[in-house]
Short mmCIF file of N, CA, C and O in Angstrom, two decimals:
data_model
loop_
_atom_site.label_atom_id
_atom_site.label_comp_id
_atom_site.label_asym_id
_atom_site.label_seq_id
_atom_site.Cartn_x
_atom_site.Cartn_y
_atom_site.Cartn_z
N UNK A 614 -126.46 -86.71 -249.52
CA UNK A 614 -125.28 -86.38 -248.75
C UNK A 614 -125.08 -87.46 -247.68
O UNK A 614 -126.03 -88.08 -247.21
N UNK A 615 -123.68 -87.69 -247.27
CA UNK A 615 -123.28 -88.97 -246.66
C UNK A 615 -123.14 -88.05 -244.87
O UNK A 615 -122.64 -86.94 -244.70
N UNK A 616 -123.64 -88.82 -243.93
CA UNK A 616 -122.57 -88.66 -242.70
C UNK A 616 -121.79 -88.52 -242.57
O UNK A 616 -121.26 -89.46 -243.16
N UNK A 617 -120.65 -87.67 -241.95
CA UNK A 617 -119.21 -87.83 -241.90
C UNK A 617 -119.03 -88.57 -240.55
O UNK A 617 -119.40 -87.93 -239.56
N UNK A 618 -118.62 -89.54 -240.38
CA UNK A 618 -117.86 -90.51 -239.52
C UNK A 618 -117.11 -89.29 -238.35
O UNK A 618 -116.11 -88.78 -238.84
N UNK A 619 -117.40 -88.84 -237.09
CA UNK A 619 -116.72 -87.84 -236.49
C UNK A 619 -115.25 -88.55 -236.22
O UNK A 619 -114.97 -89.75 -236.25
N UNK A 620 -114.52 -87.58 -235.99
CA UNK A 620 -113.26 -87.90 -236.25
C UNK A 620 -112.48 -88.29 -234.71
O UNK A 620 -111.30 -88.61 -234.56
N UNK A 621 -113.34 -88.20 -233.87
CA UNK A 621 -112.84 -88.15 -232.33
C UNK A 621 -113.31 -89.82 -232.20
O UNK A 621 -113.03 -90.26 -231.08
N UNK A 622 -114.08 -90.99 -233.27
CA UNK A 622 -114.64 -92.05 -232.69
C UNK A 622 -113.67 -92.80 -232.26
O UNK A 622 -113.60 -93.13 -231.08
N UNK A 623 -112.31 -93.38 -233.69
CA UNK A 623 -111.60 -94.03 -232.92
C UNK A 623 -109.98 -93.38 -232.78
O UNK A 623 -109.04 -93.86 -232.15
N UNK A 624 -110.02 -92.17 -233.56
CA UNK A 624 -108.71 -91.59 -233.30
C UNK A 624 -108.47 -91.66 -231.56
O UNK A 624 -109.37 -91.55 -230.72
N UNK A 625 -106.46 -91.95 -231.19
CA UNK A 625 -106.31 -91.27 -230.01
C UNK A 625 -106.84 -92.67 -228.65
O UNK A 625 -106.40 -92.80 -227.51
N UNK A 626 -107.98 -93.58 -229.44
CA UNK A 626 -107.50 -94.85 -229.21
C UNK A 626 -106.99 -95.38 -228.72
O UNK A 626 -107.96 -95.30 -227.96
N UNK A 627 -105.98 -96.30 -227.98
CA UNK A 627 -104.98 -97.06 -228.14
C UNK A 627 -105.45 -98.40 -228.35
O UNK A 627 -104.69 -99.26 -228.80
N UNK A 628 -106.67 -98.65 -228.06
CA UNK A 628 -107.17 -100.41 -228.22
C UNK A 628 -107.70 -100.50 -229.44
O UNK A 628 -108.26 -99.53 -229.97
N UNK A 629 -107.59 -101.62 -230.00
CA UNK A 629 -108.49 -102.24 -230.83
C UNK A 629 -109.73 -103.02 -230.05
O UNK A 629 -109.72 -104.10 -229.45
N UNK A 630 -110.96 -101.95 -230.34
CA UNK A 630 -111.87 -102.47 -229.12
C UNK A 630 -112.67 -104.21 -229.18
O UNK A 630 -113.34 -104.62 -228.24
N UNK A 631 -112.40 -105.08 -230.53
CA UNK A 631 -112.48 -105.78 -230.70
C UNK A 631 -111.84 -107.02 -229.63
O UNK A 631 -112.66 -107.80 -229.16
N UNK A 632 -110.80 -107.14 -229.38
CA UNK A 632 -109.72 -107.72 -228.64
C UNK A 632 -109.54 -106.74 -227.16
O UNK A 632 -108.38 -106.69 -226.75
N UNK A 633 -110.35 -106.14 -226.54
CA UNK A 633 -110.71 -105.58 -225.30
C UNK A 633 -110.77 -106.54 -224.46
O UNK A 633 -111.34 -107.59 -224.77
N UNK A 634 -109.95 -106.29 -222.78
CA UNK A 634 -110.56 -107.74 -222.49
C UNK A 634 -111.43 -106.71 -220.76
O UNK A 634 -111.10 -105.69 -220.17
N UNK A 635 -112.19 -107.36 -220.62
CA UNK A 635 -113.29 -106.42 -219.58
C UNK A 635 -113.43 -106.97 -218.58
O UNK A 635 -113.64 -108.16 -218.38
N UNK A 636 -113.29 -105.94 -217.71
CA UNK A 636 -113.14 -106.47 -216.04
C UNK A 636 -114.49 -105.96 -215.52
O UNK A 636 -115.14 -105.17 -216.21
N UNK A 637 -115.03 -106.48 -214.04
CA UNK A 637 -116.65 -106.05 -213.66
C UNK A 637 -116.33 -106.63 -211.55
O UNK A 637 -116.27 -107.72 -210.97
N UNK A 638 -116.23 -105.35 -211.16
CA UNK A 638 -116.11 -105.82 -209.74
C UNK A 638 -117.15 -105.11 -208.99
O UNK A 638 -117.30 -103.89 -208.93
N UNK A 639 -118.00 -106.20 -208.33
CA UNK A 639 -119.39 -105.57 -207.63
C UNK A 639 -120.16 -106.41 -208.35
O UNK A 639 -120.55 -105.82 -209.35
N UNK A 640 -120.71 -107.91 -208.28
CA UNK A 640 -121.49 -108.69 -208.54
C UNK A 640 -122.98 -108.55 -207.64
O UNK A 640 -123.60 -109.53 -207.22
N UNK A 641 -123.26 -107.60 -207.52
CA UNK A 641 -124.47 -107.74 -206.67
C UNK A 641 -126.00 -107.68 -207.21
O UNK A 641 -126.08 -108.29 -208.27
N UNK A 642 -126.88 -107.29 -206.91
CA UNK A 642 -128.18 -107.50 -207.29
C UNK A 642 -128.37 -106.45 -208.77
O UNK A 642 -129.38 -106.54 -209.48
N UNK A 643 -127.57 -105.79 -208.98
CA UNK A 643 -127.24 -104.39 -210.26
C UNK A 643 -126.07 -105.22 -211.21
O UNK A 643 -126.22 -105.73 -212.33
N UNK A 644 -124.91 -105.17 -210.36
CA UNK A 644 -123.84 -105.84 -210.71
C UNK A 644 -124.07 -106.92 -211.92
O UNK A 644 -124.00 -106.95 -213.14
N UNK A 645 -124.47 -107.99 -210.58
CA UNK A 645 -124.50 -109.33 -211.32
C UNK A 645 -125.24 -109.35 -212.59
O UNK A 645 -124.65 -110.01 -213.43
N UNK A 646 -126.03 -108.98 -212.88
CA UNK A 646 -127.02 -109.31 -214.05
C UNK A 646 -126.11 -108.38 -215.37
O UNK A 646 -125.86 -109.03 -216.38
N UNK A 647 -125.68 -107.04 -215.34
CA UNK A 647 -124.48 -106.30 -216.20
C UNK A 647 -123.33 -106.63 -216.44
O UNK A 647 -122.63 -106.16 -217.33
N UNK A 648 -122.87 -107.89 -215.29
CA UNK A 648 -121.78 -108.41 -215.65
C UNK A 648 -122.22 -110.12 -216.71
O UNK A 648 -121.57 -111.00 -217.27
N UNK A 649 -123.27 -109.87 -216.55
CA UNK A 649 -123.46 -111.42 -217.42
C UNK A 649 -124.04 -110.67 -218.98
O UNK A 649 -123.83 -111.25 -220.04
N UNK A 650 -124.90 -109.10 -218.92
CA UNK A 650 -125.00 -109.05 -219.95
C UNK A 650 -123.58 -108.82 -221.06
O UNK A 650 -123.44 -109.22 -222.21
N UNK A 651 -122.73 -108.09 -220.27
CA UNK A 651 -121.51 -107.94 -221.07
C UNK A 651 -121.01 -109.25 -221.72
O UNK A 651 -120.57 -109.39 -222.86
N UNK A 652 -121.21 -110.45 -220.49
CA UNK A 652 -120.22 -111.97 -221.02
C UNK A 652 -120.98 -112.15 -222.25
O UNK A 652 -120.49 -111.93 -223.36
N UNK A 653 -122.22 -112.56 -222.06
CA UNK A 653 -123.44 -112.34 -223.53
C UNK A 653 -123.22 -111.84 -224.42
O UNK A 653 -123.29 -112.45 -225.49
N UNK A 654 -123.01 -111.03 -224.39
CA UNK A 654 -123.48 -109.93 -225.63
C UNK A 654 -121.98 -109.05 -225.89
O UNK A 654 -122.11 -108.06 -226.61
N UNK A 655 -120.83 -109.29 -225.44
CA UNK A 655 -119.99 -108.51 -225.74
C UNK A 655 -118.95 -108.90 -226.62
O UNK A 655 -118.17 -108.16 -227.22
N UNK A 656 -119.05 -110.55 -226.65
CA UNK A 656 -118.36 -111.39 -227.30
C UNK A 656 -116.45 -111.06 -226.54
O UNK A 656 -115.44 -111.67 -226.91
N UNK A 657 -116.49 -110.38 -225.88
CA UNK A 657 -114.94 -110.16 -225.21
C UNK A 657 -115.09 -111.04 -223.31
O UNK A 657 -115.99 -111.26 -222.49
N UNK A 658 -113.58 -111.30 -223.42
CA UNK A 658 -113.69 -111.68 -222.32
C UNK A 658 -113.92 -110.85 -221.26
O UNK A 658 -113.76 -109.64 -221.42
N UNK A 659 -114.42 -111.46 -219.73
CA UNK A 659 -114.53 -110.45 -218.83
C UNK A 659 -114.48 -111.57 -217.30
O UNK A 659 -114.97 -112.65 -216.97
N UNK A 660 -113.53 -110.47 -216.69
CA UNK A 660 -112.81 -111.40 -215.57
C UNK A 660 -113.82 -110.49 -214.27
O UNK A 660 -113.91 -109.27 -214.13
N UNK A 661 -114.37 -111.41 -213.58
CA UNK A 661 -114.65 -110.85 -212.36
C UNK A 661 -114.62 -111.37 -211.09
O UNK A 661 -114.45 -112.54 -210.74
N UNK A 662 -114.84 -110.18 -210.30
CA UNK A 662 -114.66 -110.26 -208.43
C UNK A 662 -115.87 -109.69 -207.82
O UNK A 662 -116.53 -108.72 -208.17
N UNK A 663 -116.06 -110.79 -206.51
CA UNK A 663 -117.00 -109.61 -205.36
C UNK A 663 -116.32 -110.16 -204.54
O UNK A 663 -115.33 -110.85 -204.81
N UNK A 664 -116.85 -109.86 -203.20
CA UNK A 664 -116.69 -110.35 -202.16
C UNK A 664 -117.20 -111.44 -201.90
O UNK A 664 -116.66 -112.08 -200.99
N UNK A 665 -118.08 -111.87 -202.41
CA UNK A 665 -118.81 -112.83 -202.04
C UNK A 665 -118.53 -113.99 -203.07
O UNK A 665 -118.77 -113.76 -204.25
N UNK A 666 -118.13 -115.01 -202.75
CA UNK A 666 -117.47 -116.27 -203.72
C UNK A 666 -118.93 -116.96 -204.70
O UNK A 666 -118.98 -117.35 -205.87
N UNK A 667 -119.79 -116.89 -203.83
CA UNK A 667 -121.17 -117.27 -204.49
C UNK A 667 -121.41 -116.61 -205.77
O UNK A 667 -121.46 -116.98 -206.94
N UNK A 668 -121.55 -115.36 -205.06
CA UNK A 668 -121.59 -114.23 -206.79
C UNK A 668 -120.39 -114.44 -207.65
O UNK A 668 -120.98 -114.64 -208.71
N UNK A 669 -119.66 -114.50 -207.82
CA UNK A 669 -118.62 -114.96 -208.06
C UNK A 669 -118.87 -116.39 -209.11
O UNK A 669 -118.85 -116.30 -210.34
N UNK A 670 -119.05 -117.36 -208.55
CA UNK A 670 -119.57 -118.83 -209.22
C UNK A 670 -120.60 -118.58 -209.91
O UNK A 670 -120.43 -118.96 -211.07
N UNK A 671 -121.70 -118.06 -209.73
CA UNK A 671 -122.85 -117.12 -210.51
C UNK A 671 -122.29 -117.02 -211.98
O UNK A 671 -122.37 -117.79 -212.93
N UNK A 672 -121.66 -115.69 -211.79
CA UNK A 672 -120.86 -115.02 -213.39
C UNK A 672 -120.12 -116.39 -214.30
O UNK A 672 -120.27 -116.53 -215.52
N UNK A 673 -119.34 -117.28 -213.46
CA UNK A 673 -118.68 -117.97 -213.77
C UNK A 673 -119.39 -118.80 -214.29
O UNK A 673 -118.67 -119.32 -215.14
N UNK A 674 -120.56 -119.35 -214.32
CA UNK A 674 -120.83 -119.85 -214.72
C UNK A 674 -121.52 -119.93 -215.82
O UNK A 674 -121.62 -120.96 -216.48
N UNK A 675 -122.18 -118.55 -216.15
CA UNK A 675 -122.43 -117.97 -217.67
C UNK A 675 -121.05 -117.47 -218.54
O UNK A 675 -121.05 -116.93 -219.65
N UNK A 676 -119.94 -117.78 -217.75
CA UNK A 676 -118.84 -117.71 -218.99
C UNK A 676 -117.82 -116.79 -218.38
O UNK A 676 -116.93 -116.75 -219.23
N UNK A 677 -117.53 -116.14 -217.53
CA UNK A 677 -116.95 -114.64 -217.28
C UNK A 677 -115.90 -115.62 -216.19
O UNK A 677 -116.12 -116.57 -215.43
N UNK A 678 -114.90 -114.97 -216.50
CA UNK A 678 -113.33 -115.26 -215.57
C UNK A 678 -113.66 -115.14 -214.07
O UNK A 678 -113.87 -113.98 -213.70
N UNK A 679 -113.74 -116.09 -213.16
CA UNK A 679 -113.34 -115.37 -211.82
C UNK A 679 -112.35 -114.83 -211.83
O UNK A 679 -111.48 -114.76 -212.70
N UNK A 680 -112.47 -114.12 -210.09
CA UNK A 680 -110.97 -113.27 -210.15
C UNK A 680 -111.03 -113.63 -208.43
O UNK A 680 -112.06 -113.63 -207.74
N UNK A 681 -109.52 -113.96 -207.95
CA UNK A 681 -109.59 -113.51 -206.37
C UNK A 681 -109.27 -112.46 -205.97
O UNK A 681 -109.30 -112.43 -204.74
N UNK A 682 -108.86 -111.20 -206.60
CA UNK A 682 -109.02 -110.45 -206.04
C UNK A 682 -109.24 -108.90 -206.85
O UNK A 682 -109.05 -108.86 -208.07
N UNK A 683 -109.46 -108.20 -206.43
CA UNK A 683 -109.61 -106.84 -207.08
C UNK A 683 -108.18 -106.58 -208.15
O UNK A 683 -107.98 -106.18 -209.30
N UNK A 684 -107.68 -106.89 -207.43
CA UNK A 684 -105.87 -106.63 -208.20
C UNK A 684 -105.57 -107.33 -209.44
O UNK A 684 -104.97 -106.98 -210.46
N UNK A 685 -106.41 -108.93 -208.91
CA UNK A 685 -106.30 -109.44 -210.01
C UNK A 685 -107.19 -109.04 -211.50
O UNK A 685 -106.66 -109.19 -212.60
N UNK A 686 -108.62 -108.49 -211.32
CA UNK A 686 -109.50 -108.28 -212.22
C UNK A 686 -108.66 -106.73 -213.10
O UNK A 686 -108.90 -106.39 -214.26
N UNK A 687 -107.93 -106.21 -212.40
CA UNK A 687 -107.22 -104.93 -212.81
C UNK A 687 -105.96 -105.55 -213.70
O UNK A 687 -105.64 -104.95 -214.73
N UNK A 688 -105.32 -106.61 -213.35
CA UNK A 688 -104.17 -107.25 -214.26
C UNK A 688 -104.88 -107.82 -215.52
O UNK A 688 -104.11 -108.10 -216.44
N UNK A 689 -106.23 -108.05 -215.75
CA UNK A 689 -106.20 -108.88 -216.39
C UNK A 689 -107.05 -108.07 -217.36
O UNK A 689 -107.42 -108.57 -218.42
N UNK A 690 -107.31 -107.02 -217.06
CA UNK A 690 -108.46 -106.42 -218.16
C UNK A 690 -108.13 -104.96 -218.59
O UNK A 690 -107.53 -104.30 -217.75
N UNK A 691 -108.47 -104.32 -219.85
CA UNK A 691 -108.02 -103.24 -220.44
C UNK A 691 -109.23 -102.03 -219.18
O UNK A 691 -108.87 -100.97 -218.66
N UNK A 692 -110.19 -102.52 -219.08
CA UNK A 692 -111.70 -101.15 -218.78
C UNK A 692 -112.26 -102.32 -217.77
O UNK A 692 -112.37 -103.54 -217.95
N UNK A 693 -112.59 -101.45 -216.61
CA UNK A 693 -113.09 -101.93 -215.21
C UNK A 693 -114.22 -101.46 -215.31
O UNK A 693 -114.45 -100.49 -216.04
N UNK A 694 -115.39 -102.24 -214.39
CA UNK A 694 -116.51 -101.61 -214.95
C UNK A 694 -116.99 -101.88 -212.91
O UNK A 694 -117.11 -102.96 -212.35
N UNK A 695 -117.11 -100.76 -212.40
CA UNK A 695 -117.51 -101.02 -210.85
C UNK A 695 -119.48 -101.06 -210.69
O UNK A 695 -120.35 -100.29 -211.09
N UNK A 696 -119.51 -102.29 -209.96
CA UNK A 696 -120.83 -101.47 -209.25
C UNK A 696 -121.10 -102.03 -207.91
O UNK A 696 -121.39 -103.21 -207.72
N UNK A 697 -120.97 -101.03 -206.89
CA UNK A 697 -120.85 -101.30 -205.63
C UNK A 697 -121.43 -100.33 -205.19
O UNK A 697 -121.42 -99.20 -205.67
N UNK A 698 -122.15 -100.82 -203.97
CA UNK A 698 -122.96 -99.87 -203.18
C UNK A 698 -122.98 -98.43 -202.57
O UNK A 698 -123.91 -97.83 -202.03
N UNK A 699 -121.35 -97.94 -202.88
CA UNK A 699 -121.14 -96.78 -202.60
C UNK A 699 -120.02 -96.17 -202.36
O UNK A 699 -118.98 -96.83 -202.32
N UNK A 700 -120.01 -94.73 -202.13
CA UNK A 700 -118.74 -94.79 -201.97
C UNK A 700 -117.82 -95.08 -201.24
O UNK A 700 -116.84 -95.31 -201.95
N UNK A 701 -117.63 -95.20 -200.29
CA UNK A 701 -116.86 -95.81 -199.37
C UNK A 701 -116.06 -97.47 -199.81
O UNK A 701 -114.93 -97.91 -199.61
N UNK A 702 -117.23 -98.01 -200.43
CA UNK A 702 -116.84 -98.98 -200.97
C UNK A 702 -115.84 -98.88 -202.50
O UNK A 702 -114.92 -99.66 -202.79
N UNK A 703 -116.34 -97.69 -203.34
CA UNK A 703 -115.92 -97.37 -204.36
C UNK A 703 -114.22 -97.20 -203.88
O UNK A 703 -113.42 -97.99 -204.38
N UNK A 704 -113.76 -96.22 -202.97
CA UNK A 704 -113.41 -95.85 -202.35
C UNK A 704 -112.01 -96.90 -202.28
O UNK A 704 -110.88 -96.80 -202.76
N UNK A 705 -112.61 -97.79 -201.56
CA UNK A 705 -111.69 -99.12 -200.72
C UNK A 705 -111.12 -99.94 -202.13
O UNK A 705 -110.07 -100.59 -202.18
N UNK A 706 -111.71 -99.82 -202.83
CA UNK A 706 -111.54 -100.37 -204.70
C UNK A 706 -110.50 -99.54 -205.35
O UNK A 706 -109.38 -99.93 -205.67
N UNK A 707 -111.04 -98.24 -205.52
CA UNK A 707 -109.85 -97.68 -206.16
C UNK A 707 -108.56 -97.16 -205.61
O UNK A 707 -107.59 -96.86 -206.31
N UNK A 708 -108.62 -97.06 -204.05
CA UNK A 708 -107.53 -96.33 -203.68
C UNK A 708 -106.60 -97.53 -202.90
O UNK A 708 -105.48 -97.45 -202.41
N UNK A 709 -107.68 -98.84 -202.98
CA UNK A 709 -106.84 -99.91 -202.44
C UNK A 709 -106.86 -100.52 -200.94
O UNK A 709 -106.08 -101.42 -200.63
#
């Protein structure tokens, strides 16, 4: 007897997750290293931001888009991927 493929995997969709393009804001000591495994290993692009321009040149330089600003990493990518120290910070990210 075969698996049945559940029907919720890619129904309902709207991306073709192939051609995804992935955003990552919060380059920090967690951050940074998840935003380089994605550039690695995800084969999709991925645009990112911190605050800090250093972290920033970091990512960039294993392959991943800078971004100047939060707004921009949100224009440019289908799925945001945060990691920042908390909420407050979470906070100042999503509500702007």
């Amino acid at each position: 007897m075969t698996a049945a493929q559940p029907s919720n995997v890619t129904s309902g969709w709207p991306h073709d997750v192939t051609s995804m393009r992935l955003g990552f804001i919060g380059l920090g000591v967690m951050g940074g290293p998840m935003c380089r495994n994605l550039v690695r290993r995800s084969g999709l692009p991925v645009t990112a931001y911190d605050v800090r321009s250093d972290a920033i040149a970091s990512v960039v330089q294993d392959g991943a888009v800078g971004a100047s600003s939060v707004a921009d990493v949100v224009i440019a990518s289908d799925v945001v991927f945060l990691s920042l120290p908390g909420g407050d910070e979470v906070e100042a990210v999503v509500m702007g």
